[in-house]
Each structure stands twice: as structure tokens, then as C-alpha cells.
């Protein structure tokens, strides 16, 4: 019986959660051991430290895994639009964030809000440029931008003269 990639990922997540619980209990047991059995303090310290450190590592892994899964869902549901820029404006950046660009495409009433960290081509984009935008519907979030007029064109093949 084959398991799908999603089922395998879910099973891995369940194992990690169980391990997180076991390690947290290990940390608690170490604390209890330290409280009641003071003659061998090192064993309680080892349990406490081991449980705490690895609980934090697993919690971080689970959070990263959740963010990765959310990003994959977002990209899978994204819509792509290609059009000509009708209007572009920029909101000045502050030291704490990137500049934000606002773009209207010809024949499209949607306002695309793009953060400067999405593409290096944004500052060079002008009215009349052909662009491709990928966004998540309903979330006002643009995840990809490409200025097709600035993209390099492949060179035409020219025959090299033979050496004599």
C-alpha cells in the first residue's frame, strides 16, 4: 500500500509532536527529580536540560514545517496576470521596511501592492512596460513580479568564423 506524500508528511508531523511531548515530560521529570532527590542533582539537571533543549528544537522545526506548508498552499492557489503597466507609484521606504510599489495594469481594476523585496526590477518599472504578476486572490498579497521588458532576451545565434 502506497502512502501519499501528504500522508507521509502528516505522519512525520505526528511523530514530531509525540517526541515533543515526551521531551517536555522529560524536562518536567528532571525538575521533579531535582526537587525531591537532591543527592544526585546531576541526573535531574541532565533530564531538565535535555528535555528543554530538544523541545525547543522540535517546536522550531514544527513551526518551520507549518510555514512551509502554508507557503506551498499559497503558491498553488496563486493566479498569474500578464499586462501592460498603466500607472505605477511608490511609497517611500522607512528604515524599518522596504519600499512598497503600487501598480495598475491596463484593462484591470485590481491594484497590485508589491514589496521591494519581491523583485529587483520594481524600481525600474515604468508606465507602458509589460509585466507578469502572481498574486493570491482575496489576500491582497503579491508573491511574484517580472518585468518582461527588462528581462534579457536570448542572443541570436551567430556562426563563429572558422579559424584559418
PDB file of C-alpha atoms in Angstrom:
ATOM      1  CA  UNK A   1       0.000   0.000   0.000  1.00  0.00           C
ATOM      2  CA  UNK A   2       1.495   3.294  -1.103  1.00  0.00           C
ATOM      3  CA  UNK A   3       1.222   6.348   1.092  1.00  0.00           C
ATOM      4  CA  UNK A   4       0.939   9.731  -0.476  1.00  0.00           C
ATOM      5  CA  UNK A   5       3.457  12.457   0.188  1.00  0.00           C
ATOM      6  CA  UNK A   6       0.850  14.353   2.199  1.00  0.00           C
ATOM      7  CA  UNK A   7       0.101  11.306   4.379  1.00  0.00           C
ATOM      8  CA  UNK A   8       3.813  10.742   4.977  1.00  0.00           C
ATOM      9  CA  UNK A   9       4.283  14.394   5.950  1.00  0.00           C
ATOM     10  CA  UNK A  10       1.295  14.194   8.300  1.00  0.00           C
ATOM     11  CA  UNK A  11       2.679  11.026   9.901  1.00  0.00           C
ATOM     12  CA  UNK A  12       6.084  12.686  10.348  1.00  0.00           C
ATOM     13  CA  UNK A  13       4.373  15.661  11.990  1.00  0.00           C
ATOM     14  CA  UNK A  14       2.525  13.352  14.404  1.00  0.00           C
ATOM     15  CA  UNK A  15       5.802  11.647  15.340  1.00  0.00           C
ATOM     16  CA  UNK A  16       7.478  15.006  15.965  1.00  0.00           C
ATOM     17  CA  UNK A  17       4.578  16.173  18.158  1.00  0.00           C
ATOM     18  CA  UNK A  18       4.768  12.943  20.181  1.00  0.00           C
ATOM     19  CA  UNK A  19       8.526  13.395  20.568  1.00  0.00           C
ATOM     20  CA  UNK A  20       7.964  16.994  21.655  1.00  0.00           C
ATOM     21  CA  UNK A  21       5.548  15.804  24.356  1.00  0.00           C
ATOM     22  CA  UNK A  22       7.967  13.097  25.552  1.00  0.00           C
ATOM     23  CA  UNK A  23      10.856  15.556  25.764  1.00  0.00           C
ATOM     24  CA  UNK A  24       8.732  18.104  27.595  1.00  0.00           C
ATOM     25  CA  UNK A  25       7.765  15.393  30.087  1.00  0.00           C
ATOM     26  CA  UNK A  26      11.458  14.526  30.394  1.00  0.00           C
ATOM     27  CA  UNK A  27      12.189  18.142  31.294  1.00  0.00           C
ATOM     28  CA  UNK A  28       9.382  18.101  33.870  1.00  0.00           C
ATOM     29  CA  UNK A  29      10.655  14.803  35.288  1.00  0.00           C
ATOM     30  CA  UNK A  30      14.093  16.344  35.611  1.00  0.00           C
ATOM     31  CA  UNK A  31      12.609  19.247  37.539  1.00  0.00           C
ATOM     32  CA  UNK A  32      10.671  16.872  39.829  1.00  0.00           C
ATOM     33  CA  UNK A  33      13.799  14.754  40.348  1.00  0.00           C
ATOM     34  CA  UNK A  34      15.755  17.870  41.320  1.00  0.00           C
ATOM     35  CA  UNK A  35      13.062  18.885  43.784  1.00  0.00           C
ATOM     36  CA  UNK A  36      12.738  15.570  45.636  1.00  0.00           C
ATOM     37  CA  UNK A  37      16.067  13.769  45.204  1.00  0.00           C
ATOM     38  CA  UNK A  38      18.791  16.270  45.855  1.00  0.00           C
ATOM     39  CA  UNK A  39      21.555  13.731  46.444  1.00  0.00           C
ATOM     40  CA  UNK A  40      22.079  13.091  42.712  1.00  0.00           C
ATOM     41  CA  UNK A  41      21.455  16.522  41.326  1.00  0.00           C
ATOM     42  CA  UNK A  42      23.356  15.960  38.079  1.00  0.00           C
ATOM     43  CA  UNK A  43      20.794  13.420  36.782  1.00  0.00           C
ATOM     44  CA  UNK A  44      17.928  15.858  37.240  1.00  0.00           C
ATOM     45  CA  UNK A  45      19.931  18.604  35.546  1.00  0.00           C
ATOM     46  CA  UNK A  46      20.683  16.344  32.588  1.00  0.00           C
ATOM     47  CA  UNK A  47      16.993  15.423  32.156  1.00  0.00           C
ATOM     48  CA  UNK A  48      15.918  19.032  32.510  1.00  0.00           C
ATOM     49  CA  UNK A  49      18.471  20.372  30.051  1.00  0.00           C
ATOM     50  CA  UNK A  50      17.945  17.564  27.532  1.00  0.00           C
ATOM     51  CA  UNK A  51      14.172  17.944  27.600  1.00  0.00           C
ATOM     52  CA  UNK A  52      14.216  21.727  27.310  1.00  0.00           C
ATOM     53  CA  UNK A  53      16.778  21.959  24.524  1.00  0.00           C
ATOM     54  CA  UNK A  54      15.240  19.325  22.316  1.00  0.00           C
ATOM     55  CA  UNK A  55      11.692  20.556  22.965  1.00  0.00           C
ATOM     56  CA  UNK A  56      12.721  23.959  21.626  1.00  0.00           C
ATOM     57  CA  UNK A  57      14.409  22.368  18.597  1.00  0.00           C
ATOM     58  CA  UNK A  58      11.336  20.304  17.754  1.00  0.00           C
ATOM     59  CA  UNK A  59       8.957  23.234  18.316  1.00  0.00           C
ATOM     60  CA  UNK A  60      11.066  25.314  15.909  1.00  0.00           C
ATOM     61  CA  UNK A  61      11.019  22.512  13.342  1.00  0.00           C
ATOM     62  CA  UNK A  62       7.223  22.187  13.599  1.00  0.00           C
ATOM     63  CA  UNK A  63       6.744  25.949  13.178  1.00  0.00           C
ATOM     64  CA  UNK A  64       9.023  25.974  10.117  1.00  0.00           C
ATOM     65  CA  UNK A  65       7.180  22.995   8.651  1.00  0.00           C
ATOM     66  CA  UNK A  66       3.823  24.750   9.115  1.00  0.00           C
ATOM     67  CA  UNK A  67       5.101  27.908   7.416  1.00  0.00           C
ATOM     68  CA  UNK A  68       6.495  25.890   4.520  1.00  0.00           C
ATOM     69  CA  UNK A  69       3.188  24.066   4.057  1.00  0.00           C
ATOM     70  CA  UNK A  70       1.256  27.362   4.157  1.00  0.00           C
ATOM     71  CA  UNK A  71       3.604  28.858   1.532  1.00  0.00           C
ATOM     72  CA  UNK A  72       3.167  25.824  -0.749  1.00  0.00           C
ATOM     73  CA  UNK A  73      -0.634  26.148  -0.494  1.00  0.00           C
ATOM     74  CA  UNK A  74      -0.392  29.859  -1.227  1.00  0.00           C
ATOM     75  CA  UNK A  75       1.749  29.316  -4.327  1.00  0.00           C
ATOM     76  CA  UNK A  76      -0.517  26.510  -5.561  1.00  0.00           C
ATOM     77  CA  UNK A  77      -3.581  28.784  -5.351  1.00  0.00           C
ATOM     78  CA  UNK A  78      -1.893  31.852  -6.848  1.00  0.00           C
ATOM     79  CA  UNK A  79      -3.184  33.487 -10.019  1.00  0.00           C
ATOM     80  CA  UNK A  80      -0.950  34.916 -12.733  1.00  0.00           C
ATOM     81  CA  UNK A  81      -1.712  38.056 -14.732  1.00  0.00           C
ATOM     82  CA  UNK A  82       0.273  39.477 -17.635  1.00  0.00           C
ATOM     83  CA  UNK A  83      -0.394  43.016 -18.778  1.00  0.00           C
ATOM     84  CA  UNK A  84       0.870  46.496 -19.529  1.00  0.00           C
ATOM     85  CA  UNK A  85       1.516  48.899 -16.661  1.00  0.00           C
ATOM     86  CA  UNK A  86      -0.924  51.799 -16.767  1.00  0.00           C
ATOM     87  CA  UNK A  87       0.202  53.506 -13.561  1.00  0.00           C
ATOM     88  CA  UNK A  88       2.948  52.858 -11.027  1.00  0.00           C
ATOM     89  CA  UNK A  89       3.699  54.675  -7.796  1.00  0.00           C
ATOM     90  CA  UNK A  90       5.987  54.135  -4.853  1.00  0.00           C
ATOM     91  CA  UNK A  91       5.519  54.557  -1.129  1.00  0.00           C
ATOM     92  CA  UNK A  92       8.754  55.796   0.400  1.00  0.00           C
ATOM     93  CA  UNK A  93      10.585  53.247   2.491  1.00  0.00           C
ATOM     94  CA  UNK A  94      11.387  53.781   6.121  1.00  0.00           C
ATOM     95  CA  UNK A  95      14.438  52.295   7.821  1.00  0.00           C
ATOM     96  CA  UNK A  96      12.264  49.514   9.236  1.00  0.00           C
ATOM     97  CA  UNK A  97      10.679  48.290   5.982  1.00  0.00           C
ATOM     98  CA  UNK A  98      11.110  48.035   2.223  1.00  0.00           C
ATOM     99  CA  UNK A  99       9.528  50.427  -0.256  1.00  0.00           C
ATOM    100  CA  UNK A 100       6.050  49.447  -1.420  1.00  0.00           C
ATOM    101  CA  UNK A 101       5.093  49.747  -5.096  1.00  0.00           C
ATOM    102  CA  UNK A 102       1.501  50.105  -6.327  1.00  0.00           C
ATOM    103  CA  UNK A 103       0.740  49.056  -9.892  1.00  0.00           C
ATOM    104  CA  UNK A 104      -2.379  49.245 -12.065  1.00  0.00           C
ATOM    105  CA  UNK A 105      -2.443  47.194 -15.259  1.00  0.00           C
ATOM    106  CA  UNK A 106      -4.238  48.400 -18.380  1.00  0.00           C
ATOM    107  CA  UNK A 107      -7.759  46.932 -18.513  1.00  0.00           C
ATOM    108  CA  UNK A 108      -7.565  45.569 -14.950  1.00  0.00           C
ATOM    109  CA  UNK A 109      -9.208  47.309 -11.995  1.00  0.00           C
ATOM    110  CA  UNK A 110      -7.146  45.472  -9.373  1.00  0.00           C
ATOM    111  CA  UNK A 111      -4.425  47.404  -7.545  1.00  0.00           C
ATOM    112  CA  UNK A 112      -1.314  45.265  -7.081  1.00  0.00           C
ATOM    113  CA  UNK A 113       0.726  46.063  -3.979  1.00  0.00           C
ATOM    114  CA  UNK A 114       4.303  44.815  -4.208  1.00  0.00           C
ATOM    115  CA  UNK A 115       7.055  44.918  -1.632  1.00  0.00           C
ATOM    116  CA  UNK A 116      10.501  45.909  -2.897  1.00  0.00           C
ATOM    117  CA  UNK A 117      11.960  42.585  -1.722  1.00  0.00           C
ATOM    118  CA  UNK A 118       9.887  40.636  -4.298  1.00  0.00           C
ATOM    119  CA  UNK A 119      11.887  41.772  -7.333  1.00  0.00           C
ATOM    120  CA  UNK A 120      14.889  43.910  -8.200  1.00  0.00           C
ATOM    121  CA  UNK A 121      13.060  45.033 -11.349  1.00  0.00           C
ATOM    122  CA  UNK A 122      10.421  47.054  -9.479  1.00  0.00           C
ATOM    123  CA  UNK A 123      12.350  50.359  -9.220  1.00  0.00           C
ATOM    124  CA  UNK A 124      12.982  50.314 -12.996  1.00  0.00           C
ATOM    125  CA  UNK A 125       9.362  49.612 -13.938  1.00  0.00           C
ATOM    126  CA  UNK A 126       7.595  52.429 -15.825  1.00  0.00           C
ATOM    127  CA  UNK A 127       4.214  53.026 -17.461  1.00  0.00           C
ATOM    128  CA  UNK A 128       3.933  51.020 -20.686  1.00  0.00           C
ATOM    129  CA  UNK A 129       6.139  48.119 -19.536  1.00  0.00           C
ATOM    130  CA  UNK A 130       4.845  44.574 -19.998  1.00  0.00           C
ATOM    131  CA  UNK A 131       4.823  42.745 -16.661  1.00  0.00           C
ATOM    132  CA  UNK A 132       3.809  39.419 -15.139  1.00  0.00           C
ATOM    133  CA  UNK A 133       2.351  39.397 -11.621  1.00  0.00           C
ATOM    134  CA  UNK A 134       1.481  36.365  -9.496  1.00  0.00           C
ATOM    135  CA  UNK A 135      -0.848  37.018  -6.562  1.00  0.00           C
ATOM    136  CA  UNK A 136      -3.081  35.283  -4.044  1.00  0.00           C
ATOM    137  CA  UNK A 137      -6.746  36.083  -4.627  1.00  0.00           C
ATOM    138  CA  UNK A 138      -8.521  37.767  -1.725  1.00  0.00           C
ATOM    139  CA  UNK A 139      -5.406  38.205   0.412  1.00  0.00           C
ATOM    140  CA  UNK A 140      -4.021  41.326  -1.303  1.00  0.00           C
ATOM    141  CA  UNK A 141      -0.675  39.590  -1.472  1.00  0.00           C
ATOM    142  CA  UNK A 142       1.622  39.593  -4.487  1.00  0.00           C
ATOM    143  CA  UNK A 143       4.209  36.822  -4.437  1.00  0.00           C
ATOM    144  CA  UNK A 144       5.967  37.234  -7.800  1.00  0.00           C
ATOM    145  CA  UNK A 145       6.791  40.055 -10.209  1.00  0.00           C
ATOM    146  CA  UNK A 146       8.600  40.025 -13.541  1.00  0.00           C
ATOM    147  CA  UNK A 147       9.077  42.992 -15.865  1.00  0.00           C
ATOM    148  CA  UNK A 148       9.064  41.310 -19.272  1.00  0.00           C
ATOM    149  CA  UNK A 149      10.507  44.388 -20.998  1.00  0.00           C
ATOM    150  CA  UNK A 150      13.551  44.299 -18.718  1.00  0.00           C
ATOM    151  CA  UNK A 151      14.075  40.553 -18.925  1.00  0.00           C
ATOM    152  CA  UNK A 152      17.107  39.665 -21.007  1.00  0.00           C
ATOM    153  CA  UNK A 153      16.358  38.337 -24.444  1.00  0.00           C
ATOM    154  CA  UNK A 154      18.228  35.264 -25.597  1.00  0.00           C
ATOM    155  CA  UNK A 155      21.012  36.115 -28.035  1.00  0.00           C
ATOM    156  CA  UNK A 156      20.546  35.253 -31.660  1.00  0.00           C
ATOM    157  CA  UNK A 157      22.856  32.536 -32.780  1.00  0.00           C
ATOM    158  CA  UNK A 158      25.645  33.711 -34.984  1.00  0.00           C
ATOM    159  CA  UNK A 159      28.074  31.415 -36.638  1.00  0.00           C
ATOM    160  CA  UNK A 160      31.640  31.800 -35.499  1.00  0.00           C
ATOM    161  CA  UNK A 161      34.057  32.292 -38.342  1.00  0.00           C
ATOM    162  CA  UNK A 162      36.342  29.341 -38.710  1.00  0.00           C
ATOM    163  CA  UNK A 163      39.930  29.853 -37.750  1.00  0.00           C
ATOM    164  CA  UNK A 164      42.411  29.562 -40.518  1.00  0.00           C
TER     165      UNK A 164
END
